[in-house]
Amino acid sequence: MVTVIIILTSVALVLGILIFVVNRVVPVKVKGIEKTEAIAELLPGMNCGACGQPGCFAFAQALTVNPDLMAQGKCAVVLQDEEKCEALQDCRGITLDTAEMSKKALIHCNGNSEVMHDYTGVETCKGAALLLKGYKKCFYSCLGFGDCQKACPHDAISIRNENGVAVVDAEKCTGCGLCVAECPKDLIELVPVSAQVTLLCNYGQLKDIPGREKCDFGCIHCRKCFKSCEFDAIVWDKERAMPEFDIAKCTACYKCVEVCPNQTLAELLKPATIQA
Amino acid sequence: MNNLIMIFISMALVNNFVLARFLGLCPFFGVSKKLSSAFSMGIAVTLVMLIASIVTWVINNYILIPYGVEYMNIIMYILVIAALVQIIELFIKRTNLTLYNALGIFLPLITTNCAVLGITLINAKESFTLVESIVASLGGGLGFMLVLVIMSGIREKLNLADTPRAMKGLPIAMLVGMMLGLTFFGFGGIV
């Protein structure tokens, strides 16, 4: 018993000393590594992988070689942090249009569609979407199993259980875009952080009006919001018969939100229809 | 000499680590998407296996057996392998950054790879000599690399194939793994 403890301890001790010695003896200086490490310091370090690299250090290495990667908005997380972003710009000698590039995710659904049938299969949105395009009457509805929630490295997405819809917390969302590909209904869109108004519906078909039969809060394509806007910030998308927002022109007067007969339009920071 | 060749072939093909002993299955599926990364993973595993089996042979024969504490071998080997991989990683990071990048995340992953622990335990169980251990670890590592490279080659081609939607990705890879396993059972009669 005692011998075992002594043997194990001494071997561990020897190995520890060996690591220490190797750490001291082998020279630290490697060409270019300081620069990479300095950049890695400024990256978020959460290794979310949204940039397409296996981790933050790998991204820092790619940045060392090619500073333009940052300008392509690969790392959305660092754009949220002004201090780090500025330091990074100084470090790599680039300028970034942060206001233009930093984004947040929006889910274009209010989840109020009626349930068509009970679904007891695999509890993922992708699984549910395979069967009759989902268990809700509206084919475009959020299915609320939280595939996007699982993909989110920042815990920004939650599921409102009362109507089974995913909601993005605009404060926590960094706009990394990992959730966008997860949604089988393509409900998630990345919009500039300055966006103030959102349309909580994705029913882009002219044939029938979901507001009448499928969902109490669907877009009924009435164009009231388009007509009410005094700043030309809403463009009418004729193909999908839905309003599109020109974020740069929006002054956040919320007139369109007021006139919307179905409360489909919502102020972004206070998604009223969802909380109700 | 004959004995050594026997051990090598047995380790590499007949008792292949992945397909016959079912060790190191996580890299088999995780790192077999690209041929280049499968290759570097194979090299990393072979290297670590080789060094680990030499060191653990020394520890087994000069520490564990003389004191009669062979039953401690698993915990001892884990300790030694983890420390070894740390040292190797440190060394490679400081001396050859290109190689470090090529091995990337695989080197720390190998610390907890069961194939590496497996070869040291097999060496101890079969009470191989030092030379036999080295040959066995080389055979095991190269066999591991062979399977990984074959698998990644097939999976690269599979991306282009017209797979049913439900079978895309991992499911079809599992089936391919099954067929690879069956073919390797054909080596069963050699040794």
CSV table of C-alpha atoms in Angstrom, one decimal:
chain,number,residue,atom,x,y,z
A,1,MET,CA,0.0,0.0,0.0
A,2,VAL,CA,2.6,2.5,1.1
A,3,THR,CA,5.0,1.4,-1.7
A,4,VAL,CA,2.3,2.0,-4.2
A,5,ILE,CA,1.7,5.5,-2.9
A,6,ILE,CA,5.4,6.3,-2.9
A,7,ILE,CA,6.0,4.9,-6.4
A,8,LEU,CA,3.1,6.8,-7.9
A,9,THR,CA,4.0,10.0,-6.1
A,10,SER,CA,7.6,9.8,-7.1
A,11,VAL,CA,6.8,9.0,-10.7
A,12,ALA,CA,4.4,12.0,-10.8
A,13,LEU,CA,7.0,14.2,-9.2
A,14,VAL,CA,9.7,13.1,-11.8
A,15,LEU,CA,7.3,13.8,-14.6
A,16,GLY,CA,6.4,17.2,-13.2
A,17,ILE,CA,10.0,18.1,-12.9
A,18,LEU,CA,10.6,16.9,-16.4
A,19,ILE,CA,7.8,19.1,-17.8
A,20,PHE,CA,9.2,22.0,-15.8
A,21,VAL,CA,12.7,21.5,-17.1
A,22,VAL,CA,11.6,21.0,-20.7
A,23,ASN,CA,9.5,24.2,-20.4
A,24,ARG,CA,12.6,26.1,-19.2
A,25,VAL,CA,15.2,24.5,-21.5
A,26,VAL,CA,13.4,24.7,-24.8
A,27,PRO,CA,13.7,28.2,-26.2
A,28,VAL,CA,10.4,30.1,-26.2
A,29,LYS,CA,11.1,32.4,-29.1
A,30,VAL,CA,9.3,31.3,-32.2
A,31,LYS,CA,9.0,33.5,-35.2
A,32,GLY,CA,5.6,35.1,-35.5
A,33,ILE,CA,4.1,33.4,-32.4
A,34,GLU,CA,4.2,36.6,-30.3
A,35,LYS,CA,2.0,38.4,-32.8
A,36,THR,CA,-0.4,35.5,-33.0
A,37,GLU,CA,-0.6,35.3,-29.2
A,38,ALA,CA,-1.2,39.0,-29.0
A,39,ILE,CA,-4.1,38.7,-31.4
A,40,ALA,CA,-5.4,35.6,-29.6
A,41,GLU,CA,-5.5,37.7,-26.4
A,42,LEU,CA,-8.0,40.0,-28.2
A,43,LEU,CA,-10.2,37.3,-29.5
A,44,PRO,CA,-13.1,36.2,-27.4
A,45,GLY,CA,-11.5,32.8,-26.6
A,46,MET,CA,-14.8,30.9,-26.4
A,47,ASN,CA,-13.9,28.7,-29.4
A,48,CYS,CA,-17.4,28.8,-30.8
A,49,GLY,CA,-16.1,28.0,-34.3
A,50,ALA,CA,-18.4,30.4,-36.2
A,51,CYS,CA,-15.5,31.9,-38.0
A,52,GLY,CA,-14.9,28.5,-39.7
A,53,GLN,CA,-11.6,27.9,-37.8
A,54,PRO,CA,-11.3,25.1,-35.3
A,55,GLY,CA,-10.8,27.6,-32.4
A,56,CYS,CA,-9.8,31.1,-31.5
A,57,PHE,CA,-6.1,30.4,-31.6
A,58,ALA,CA,-6.4,29.0,-35.1
A,59,PHE,CA,-8.3,32.1,-36.1
A,60,ALA,CA,-5.6,34.3,-34.6
A,61,GLN,CA,-3.1,32.4,-36.7
A,62,ALA,CA,-5.2,32.9,-39.8
A,63,LEU,CA,-5.4,36.6,-39.0
A,64,THR,CA,-1.7,36.9,-38.7
A,65,VAL,CA,-1.3,35.8,-42.2
A,66,ASN,CA,-4.3,37.5,-43.6
A,67,PRO,CA,-5.7,40.6,-41.7
A,68,ASP,CA,-8.5,41.0,-44.2
A,69,LEU,CA,-10.3,38.1,-42.6
A,70,MET,CA,-11.5,40.4,-39.9
A,71,ALA,CA,-12.9,42.8,-42.4
A,72,GLN,CA,-15.0,40.0,-43.8
A,73,GLY,CA,-16.8,39.9,-40.5
A,74,LYS,CA,-15.7,36.4,-39.7
A,75,CYS,CA,-15.6,36.9,-35.9
A,76,ALA,CA,-18.9,38.4,-34.9
A,77,VAL,CA,-18.2,38.1,-31.2
A,78,VAL,CA,-15.3,40.5,-31.1
A,79,LEU,CA,-17.2,43.1,-33.0
A,80,GLN,CA,-19.5,43.5,-30.0
A,81,ASP,CA,-16.7,44.5,-27.8
A,82,GLU,CA,-15.6,48.0,-28.7
A,83,GLU,CA,-12.4,48.0,-26.7
A,84,LYS,CA,-11.1,44.7,-28.1
A,85,CYS,CA,-12.2,45.7,-31.5
A,86,GLU,CA,-10.2,48.9,-31.5
A,87,ALA,CA,-7.1,47.2,-30.1
A,88,LEU,CA,-7.4,44.6,-32.8
A,89,GLN,CA,-7.6,47.2,-35.5
A,90,ASP,CA,-4.5,48.9,-34.1
A,91,CYS,CA,-2.8,45.6,-33.9
A,92,ARG,CA,-3.4,44.6,-37.5
A,93,GLY,CA,-3.6,48.1,-39.0
A,94,ILE,CA,-7.1,47.7,-40.4
A,95,THR,CA,-10.2,49.7,-40.0
A,96,LEU,CA,-13.6,48.1,-39.5
A,97,ASP,CA,-17.0,49.5,-39.9
A,98,THR,CA,-18.3,48.0,-36.8
A,99,ALA,CA,-21.8,49.5,-37.0
A,100,GLU,CA,-22.2,48.1,-40.4
A,101,MET,CA,-20.8,44.7,-39.6
A,102,SER,CA,-22.0,43.7,-36.2
A,103,LYS,CA,-25.2,41.8,-36.4
A,104,LYS,CA,-27.7,40.1,-34.3
A,105,ALA,CA,-30.1,37.2,-35.1
A,106,LEU,CA,-33.8,37.6,-35.4
A,107,ILE,CA,-36.4,34.9,-35.6
A,108,HIS,CA,-39.2,35.7,-37.9
A,109,CYS,CA,-42.1,34.0,-36.2
A,110,ASN,CA,-44.4,34.7,-33.3
A,111,GLY,CA,-45.3,31.0,-32.8
A,112,ASN,CA,-49.0,31.6,-32.5
A,113,SER,CA,-50.0,29.2,-35.3
A,114,GLU,CA,-52.5,26.6,-34.2
A,115,VAL,CA,-51.2,23.1,-33.6
A,116,MET,CA,-52.4,20.7,-36.3
A,117,HIS,CA,-51.6,17.4,-34.6
A,118,ASP,CA,-49.6,16.0,-31.7
A,119,TYR,CA,-46.0,15.3,-32.5
A,120,THR,CA,-44.3,12.6,-30.4
A,121,GLY,CA,-41.2,11.9,-32.6
A,122,VAL,CA,-37.6,12.9,-32.2
A,123,GLU,CA,-37.5,16.1,-30.3
A,124,THR,CA,-35.7,18.3,-32.8
A,125,CYS,CA,-37.0,20.9,-35.2
A,126,LYS,CA,-35.3,19.1,-38.1
A,127,GLY,CA,-37.0,15.9,-37.1
A,128,ALA,CA,-40.4,17.5,-36.7
A,129,ALA,CA,-40.1,19.4,-40.0
A,130,LEU,CA,-39.7,16.1,-41.9
A,131,LEU,CA,-43.2,15.0,-41.0
A,132,LEU,CA,-45.9,17.0,-42.9
A,133,LYS,CA,-43.6,20.1,-42.7
A,134,GLY,CA,-44.1,20.3,-39.0
A,135,TYR,CA,-47.0,19.9,-36.6
A,136,LYS,CA,-48.3,23.4,-36.8
A,137,LYS,CA,-50.9,24.6,-39.2
A,138,CYS,CA,-48.6,27.2,-40.6
A,139,PHE,CA,-45.8,25.6,-42.7
A,140,TYR,CA,-43.5,28.5,-41.9
A,141,SER,CA,-43.9,28.3,-38.1
A,142,CYS,CA,-41.2,28.0,-35.6
A,143,LEU,CA,-41.4,24.5,-34.2
A,144,GLY,CA,-39.9,25.3,-30.9
A,145,PHE,CA,-37.7,22.3,-30.2
A,146,GLY,CA,-34.8,24.6,-29.9
A,147,ASP,CA,-32.3,23.4,-32.5
A,148,CYS,CA,-31.1,27.0,-32.6
A,149,GLN,CA,-30.9,27.1,-28.8
A,150,LYS,CA,-28.6,24.1,-28.8
A,151,ALA,CA,-26.4,25.7,-31.5
A,152,CYS,CA,-26.0,29.0,-29.6
A,153,PRO,CA,-22.7,29.2,-27.7
A,154,HIS,CA,-23.8,32.3,-25.9
A,155,ASP,CA,-27.1,31.2,-24.4
A,156,ALA,CA,-28.9,33.9,-26.2
A,157,ILE,CA,-31.8,31.9,-27.5
A,158,SER,CA,-34.7,30.7,-25.2
A,159,ILE,CA,-37.9,28.9,-26.0
A,160,ARG,CA,-41.1,30.6,-24.8
A,161,ASN,CA,-43.1,27.6,-23.8
A,162,GLU,CA,-46.6,29.1,-23.9
A,163,ASN,CA,-46.5,29.3,-27.7
A,164,GLY,CA,-43.4,27.3,-28.4
A,165,VAL,CA,-41.3,29.8,-30.2
A,166,ALA,CA,-37.6,30.6,-30.0
A,167,VAL,CA,-36.7,34.1,-29.0
A,168,VAL,CA,-33.4,35.8,-29.3
A,169,ASP,CA,-32.1,37.9,-26.4
A,170,ALA,CA,-30.7,40.9,-28.3
A,171,GLU,CA,-28.4,41.7,-25.4
A,172,LYS,CA,-26.7,38.3,-25.4
A,173,CYS,CA,-26.6,37.7,-29.1
A,174,THR,CA,-23.3,38.3,-30.7
A,175,GLY,CA,-24.4,37.7,-34.3
A,176,CYS,CA,-22.1,34.8,-34.9
A,177,GLY,CA,-24.7,33.2,-37.1
A,178,LEU,CA,-24.3,29.6,-35.9
A,179,CYS,CA,-28.1,29.3,-35.5
A,180,VAL,CA,-29.0,30.4,-39.0
A,181,ALA,CA,-28.1,27.1,-40.6
A,182,GLU,CA,-29.8,25.1,-37.9
A,183,CYS,CA,-33.3,26.3,-38.5
A,184,PRO,CA,-35.1,23.9,-40.9
A,185,LYS,CA,-37.7,26.6,-41.6
A,186,ASP,CA,-35.1,29.3,-42.4
A,187,LEU,CA,-36.7,31.7,-39.9
A,188,ILE,CA,-33.5,33.2,-38.6
A,189,GLU,CA,-32.0,36.2,-40.2
A,190,LEU,CA,-28.9,38.2,-39.3
A,191,VAL,CA,-29.8,41.9,-39.2
A,192,PRO,CA,-27.6,44.9,-38.2
A,193,VAL,CA,-27.6,45.6,-34.5
A,194,SER,CA,-29.2,49.0,-35.1
A,195,ALA,CA,-32.4,47.4,-36.4
A,196,GLN,CA,-35.4,48.5,-34.3
A,197,VAL,CA,-38.4,46.8,-35.9
A,198,THR,CA,-39.0,43.2,-36.8
A,199,LEU,CA,-41.7,41.3,-38.6
A,200,LEU,CA,-42.7,38.2,-36.7
A,201,CYS,CA,-43.9,36.2,-39.6
A,202,ASN,CA,-42.3,34.4,-42.5
A,203,TYR,CA,-45.4,33.4,-44.4
A,204,GLY,CA,-44.3,34.6,-47.8
A,205,GLN,CA,-47.1,33.1,-49.9
A,206,LEU,CA,-49.6,35.2,-51.8
A,207,LYS,CA,-52.1,32.4,-52.2
A,208,ASP,CA,-53.7,32.4,-48.8
A,209,ILE,CA,-53.6,34.6,-45.8
A,210,PRO,CA,-52.4,32.9,-42.7
A,211,GLY,CA,-53.9,35.6,-40.5
A,212,ARG,CA,-57.3,34.2,-41.4
A,213,GLU,CA,-57.0,30.6,-40.7
A,214,LYS,CA,-53.6,29.5,-39.6
A,215,CYS,CA,-52.3,32.0,-37.2
A,216,ASP,CA,-53.8,34.9,-35.2
A,217,PHE,CA,-50.8,37.0,-35.6
A,218,GLY,CA,-49.6,36.3,-39.1
A,219,CYS,CA,-48.8,38.9,-41.7
A,220,ILE,CA,-51.9,39.5,-43.8
A,221,HIS,CA,-50.1,41.4,-46.5
A,222,CYS,CA,-52.2,44.5,-46.0
A,223,ARG,CA,-49.3,47.0,-46.7
A,224,LYS,CA,-50.4,49.3,-43.9
A,225,CYS,CA,-46.9,49.5,-42.5
A,226,PHE,CA,-45.4,50.3,-45.9
A,227,LYS,CA,-47.9,53.2,-46.3
A,228,SER,CA,-47.5,54.5,-42.8
A,229,CYS,CA,-43.7,54.9,-43.0
A,230,GLU,CA,-42.7,58.5,-43.5
A,231,PHE,CA,-39.1,57.8,-44.0
A,232,ASP,CA,-39.2,55.3,-46.8
A,233,ALA,CA,-37.6,52.8,-44.5
A,234,ILE,CA,-40.0,50.0,-45.5
A,235,VAL,CA,-39.8,48.5,-48.9
A,236,TRP,CA,-42.5,46.3,-50.2
A,237,ASP,CA,-41.2,42.9,-51.4
A,238,LYS,CA,-43.6,42.0,-54.1
A,239,GLU,CA,-42.4,38.5,-54.6
A,240,ARG,CA,-43.1,37.5,-51.0
A,241,ALA,CA,-45.7,40.2,-50.3
A,242,MET,CA,-43.9,41.2,-47.1
A,243,PRO,CA,-42.3,44.4,-45.9
A,244,GLU,CA,-38.5,44.7,-46.0
A,245,PHE,CA,-36.8,47.1,-43.7
A,246,ASP,CA,-34.1,49.6,-44.7
A,247,ILE,CA,-32.3,49.8,-41.3
A,248,ALA,CA,-30.3,52.9,-42.2
A,249,LYS,CA,-33.5,55.0,-42.8
A,250,CYS,CA,-35.5,53.7,-39.8
A,251,THR,CA,-35.9,56.3,-37.1
A,252,ALA,CA,-37.6,54.0,-34.6
A,253,CYS,CA,-40.8,56.0,-34.6
A,254,TYR,CA,-42.7,52.7,-34.4
A,255,LYS,CA,-45.6,54.1,-36.4
A,256,CYS,CA,-45.6,50.8,-38.4
A,257,VAL,CA,-45.9,48.9,-35.2
A,258,GLU,CA,-48.9,50.9,-34.2
A,259,VAL,CA,-50.8,50.5,-37.5
A,260,CYS,CA,-50.2,46.8,-37.9
A,261,PRO,CA,-53.6,45.2,-37.5
A,262,ASN,CA,-52.3,41.9,-36.4
A,263,GLN,CA,-49.5,42.9,-34.2
A,264,THR,CA,-47.2,41.1,-36.5
A,265,LEU,CA,-44.7,43.9,-36.5
A,266,ALA,CA,-43.0,44.4,-33.2
A,267,GLU,CA,-40.5,46.7,-31.5
A,268,LEU,CA,-37.4,44.7,-31.4
A,269,LEU,CA,-36.4,45.3,-27.8
A,270,LYS,CA,-39.9,44.7,-26.5
A,271,PRO,CA,-41.4,41.9,-28.5
A,272,ALA,CA,-44.9,42.6,-27.2
A,273,THR,CA,-46.8,39.9,-29.0
A,274,ILE,CA,-44.6,37.3,-27.8
A,275,GLN,CA,-44.7,38.2,-24.2
A,276,ALA,CA,-48.5,38.5,-24.2
B,1,MET,CA,12.8,-12.0,-36.7
B,2,ASN,CA,9.9,-14.2,-37.8
B,3,ASN,CA,8.3,-13.5,-34.4
B,4,LEU,CA,8.7,-9.7,-35.0
B,5,ILE,CA,7.0,-9.9,-38.4
B,6,MET,CA,4.2,-11.9,-36.9
B,7,ILE,CA,3.7,-9.3,-34.2
B,8,PHE,CA,3.7,-6.5,-36.7
B,9,ILE,CA,1.2,-8.0,-39.0
B,10,SER,CA,-1.0,-9.2,-36.2
B,11,MET,CA,-1.1,-5.6,-34.7
B,12,ALA,CA,-1.5,-3.8,-38.0
B,13,LEU,CA,-4.0,-6.0,-39.9
B,14,VAL,CA,-5.4,-9.0,-38.0
B,15,ASN,CA,-5.9,-7.4,-34.6
B,16,ASN,CA,-6.3,-4.0,-36.1
B,17,PHE,CA,-6.8,-1.4,-33.3
B,18,VAL,CA,-9.9,0.2,-34.8
B,19,LEU,CA,-11.6,-2.6,-36.7
B,20,ALA,CA,-10.9,-5.7,-34.5
B,21,ARG,CA,-10.1,-4.3,-31.0
B,22,PHE,CA,-12.5,-1.3,-31.3
B,23,LEU,CA,-10.0,1.0,-29.7
B,24,GLY,CA,-9.7,4.6,-30.9
B,25,LEU,CA,-13.1,4.8,-32.4
B,26,CYS,CA,-13.6,8.5,-31.8
B,27,PRO,CA,-10.8,9.7,-34.1
B,28,PHE,CA,-12.0,7.0,-36.6
B,29,PHE,CA,-15.2,8.9,-37.1
B,30,GLY,CA,-14.1,12.3,-35.9
B,31,VAL,CA,-11.0,12.9,-37.9
B,32,SER,CA,-11.8,10.8,-41.0
B,33,LYS,CA,-13.5,13.6,-43.0
B,34,LYS,CA,-10.4,14.8,-44.7
B,35,LEU,CA,-7.5,12.7,-46.0
B,36,SER,CA,-4.9,15.3,-44.9
B,37,SER,CA,-6.1,15.5,-41.3
B,38,ALA,CA,-6.5,11.7,-41.1
B,39,PHE,CA,-2.9,11.3,-42.3
B,40,SER,CA,-1.5,13.7,-39.7
B,41,MET,CA,-3.7,12.1,-37.0
B,42,GLY,CA,-2.3,8.7,-37.9
B,43,ILE,CA,1.3,10.0,-37.8
B,44,ALA,CA,0.7,11.7,-34.4
B,45,VAL,CA,-0.9,8.5,-33.0
B,46,THR,CA,2.0,6.3,-34.3
B,47,LEU,CA,4.6,8.7,-32.8
B,48,VAL,CA,2.9,8.8,-29.4
B,49,MET,CA,2.3,5.1,-29.4
B,50,LEU,CA,6.0,4.4,-30.1
B,51,ILE,CA,7.3,6.7,-27.4
B,52,ALA,CA,4.6,5.6,-24.9
B,53,SER,CA,5.3,2.0,-25.4
B,54,ILE,CA,9.1,2.5,-24.9
B,55,VAL,CA,8.6,4.5,-21.7
B,56,THR,CA,5.9,2.2,-20.2
B,57,TRP,CA,8.0,-0.8,-21.0
B,58,VAL,CA,10.8,0.7,-18.9
B,59,ILE,CA,8.4,1.6,-16.1
B,60,ASN,CA,6.7,-1.8,-16.2
B,61,ASN,CA,10.0,-3.8,-16.1
B,62,TYR,CA,12.0,-1.6,-13.7
B,63,ILE,CA,9.3,-0.2,-11.4
B,64,LEU,CA,6.1,-2.1,-11.5
B,65,ILE,CA,7.3,-5.7,-11.7
B,66,PRO,CA,10.2,-5.5,-9.2
B,67,TYR,CA,7.8,-4.1,-6.6
B,68,GLY,CA,5.0,-6.4,-7.5
B,69,VAL,CA,2.5,-3.7,-8.2
B,70,GLU,CA,1.5,-4.6,-11.8
B,71,TYR,CA,-2.1,-4.0,-10.9
B,72,MET,CA,-1.3,-0.3,-10.8
B,73,ASN,CA,-0.4,-0.3,-14.5
B,74,ILE,CA,-3.5,1.5,-15.8
B,75,ILE,CA,-3.2,4.6,-13.6
B,76,MET,CA,0.5,4.6,-14.0
B,77,TYR,CA,0.3,4.5,-17.8
B,78,ILE,CA,-2.3,7.2,-17.9
B,79,LEU,CA,-0.1,9.5,-15.9
B,80,VAL,CA,3.0,8.8,-17.9
B,81,ILE,CA,1.2,9.1,-21.3
B,82,ALA,CA,-0.4,12.4,-20.3
B,83,ALA,CA,2.8,13.9,-19.2
B,84,LEU,CA,4.6,12.6,-22.2
B,85,VAL,CA,2.2,14.1,-24.6
B,86,GLN,CA,2.5,17.4,-22.8
B,87,ILE,CA,6.2,17.3,-23.2
B,88,ILE,CA,6.0,16.4,-26.9
B,89,GLU,CA,3.5,19.1,-27.5
B,90,LEU,CA,5.7,21.7,-25.8
B,91,PHE,CA,8.7,20.5,-27.7
B,92,ILE,CA,6.9,20.6,-31.1
B,93,LYS,CA,5.3,24.0,-30.4
B,94,ARG,CA,8.6,25.6,-29.6
B,95,THR,CA,10.7,24.0,-32.3
B,96,ASN,CA,8.5,23.4,-35.3
B,97,LEU,CA,5.4,25.6,-35.6
B,98,THR,CA,4.5,24.2,-39.0
B,99,LEU,CA,4.3,20.6,-37.7
B,100,TYR,CA,2.5,21.9,-34.6
B,101,ASN,CA,-0.1,23.5,-36.8
B,102,ALA,CA,-0.4,20.4,-38.9
B,103,LEU,CA,-1.0,18.2,-35.9
B,104,GLY,CA,-3.1,21.0,-34.3
B,105,ILE,CA,-5.7,19.8,-31.9
B,106,PHE,CA,-4.9,16.1,-32.4
B,107,LEU,CA,-1.9,16.0,-30.2
B,108,PRO,CA,-3.7,17.0,-27.0
B,109,LEU,CA,-6.6,14.7,-28.0
B,110,ILE,CA,-4.2,11.7,-28.1
B,111,THR,CA,-3.6,12.2,-24.4
B,112,THR,CA,-6.9,10.5,-23.7
B,113,ASN,CA,-6.9,8.2,-26.7
B,114,CYS,CA,-7.7,4.6,-25.7
B,115,ALA,CA,-5.6,3.2,-28.6
B,116,VAL,CA,-2.4,4.6,-27.0
B,117,LEU,CA,-3.3,3.3,-23.6
B,118,GLY,CA,-4.4,0.0,-25.3
B,119,ILE,CA,-1.0,-0.7,-26.9
B,120,THR,CA,0.8,-0.2,-23.6
B,121,LEU,CA,-1.6,-2.5,-21.7
B,122,ILE,CA,-1.3,-5.1,-24.5
B,123,ASN,CA,2.5,-4.9,-24.3
B,124,ALA,CA,2.3,-5.5,-20.6
B,125,LYS,CA,-0.2,-8.3,-20.9
B,126,GLU,CA,1.8,-10.2,-23.6
B,127,SER,CA,5.0,-9.5,-21.6
B,128,PHE,CA,6.8,-8.3,-24.8
B,129,THR,CA,10.5,-7.5,-24.8
B,130,LEU,CA,11.5,-3.9,-25.6
B,131,VAL,CA,12.0,-4.7,-29.3
B,132,GLU,CA,8.8,-6.5,-29.5
B,133,SER,CA,7.0,-3.6,-27.8
B,134,ILE,CA,8.4,-1.2,-30.3
B,135,VAL,CA,7.4,-3.4,-33.3
B,136,ALA,CA,4.0,-3.9,-31.8
B,137,SER,CA,3.4,-0.2,-31.3
B,138,LEU,CA,4.7,0.6,-34.8
B,139,GLY,CA,2.3,-2.0,-36.2
B,140,GLY,CA,-0.6,-0.8,-34.2
B,141,GLY,CA,0.0,2.8,-35.1
B,142,LEU,CA,0.5,2.2,-38.8
B,143,GLY,CA,-2.6,-0.1,-38.8
B,144,PHE,CA,-4.5,2.7,-37.2
B,145,MET,CA,-3.3,5.2,-39.8
B,146,LEU,CA,-4.1,2.8,-42.6
B,147,VAL,CA,-7.7,2.4,-41.5
B,148,LEU,CA,-8.0,6.1,-40.9
B,149,VAL,CA,-6.6,6.9,-44.4
B,150,ILE,CA,-8.8,4.3,-46.1
B,151,MET,CA,-11.9,5.6,-44.3
B,152,SER,CA,-11.2,9.3,-45.1
B,153,GLY,CA,-10.6,8.4,-48.7
B,154,ILE,CA,-13.9,6.7,-48.9
B,155,ARG,CA,-15.7,9.5,-47.0
B,156,GLU,CA,-14.2,12.1,-49.3
B,157,LYS,CA,-15.7,10.2,-52.3
B,158,LEU,CA,-18.9,9.7,-50.4
B,159,ASN,CA,-19.5,13.4,-50.3
B,160,LEU,CA,-19.8,13.3,-54.0
B,161,ALA,CA,-22.0,10.3,-54.1
B,162,ASP,CA,-25.7,10.4,-54.3
B,163,THR,CA,-26.6,9.3,-50.8
B,164,PRO,CA,-30.2,9.3,-49.6
B,165,ARG,CA,-30.8,12.4,-47.6
B,166,ALA,CA,-31.4,10.5,-44.3
B,167,MET,CA,-28.2,8.6,-44.7
B,168,LYS,CA,-25.9,11.7,-45.4
B,169,GLY,CA,-23.0,12.2,-43.1
B,170,LEU,CA,-22.4,10.0,-40.1
B,171,PRO,CA,-25.0,7.2,-40.8
B,172,ILE,CA,-23.4,6.3,-44.1
B,173,ALA,CA,-20.0,6.5,-42.5
B,174,MET,CA,-21.1,4.0,-39.9
B,175,LEU,CA,-22.1,1.6,-42.7
B,176,VAL,CA,-18.8,2.1,-44.4
B,177,GLY,CA,-17.1,1.4,-41.2
B,178,MET,CA,-19.0,-1.8,-40.9
B,179,MET,CA,-18.0,-3.0,-44.3
B,180,LEU,CA,-14.4,-2.0,-43.7
B,181,GLY,CA,-14.5,-4.1,-40.5
B,182,LEU,CA,-15.9,-7.1,-42.4
B,183,THR,CA,-13.1,-6.8,-45.0
B,184,PHE,CA,-10.5,-6.7,-42.3
B,185,PHE,CA,-11.9,-9.9,-40.8
B,186,GLY,CA,-10.6,-11.5,-43.9
B,187,PHE,CA,-7.1,-11.2,-42.5
B,188,GLY,CA,-8.2,-13.5,-39.6
B,189,GLY,CA,-6.5,-16.6,-41.0
B,190,ILE,CA,-3.0,-15.1,-41.4
B,191,VAL,CA,-1.7,-15.3,-37.9
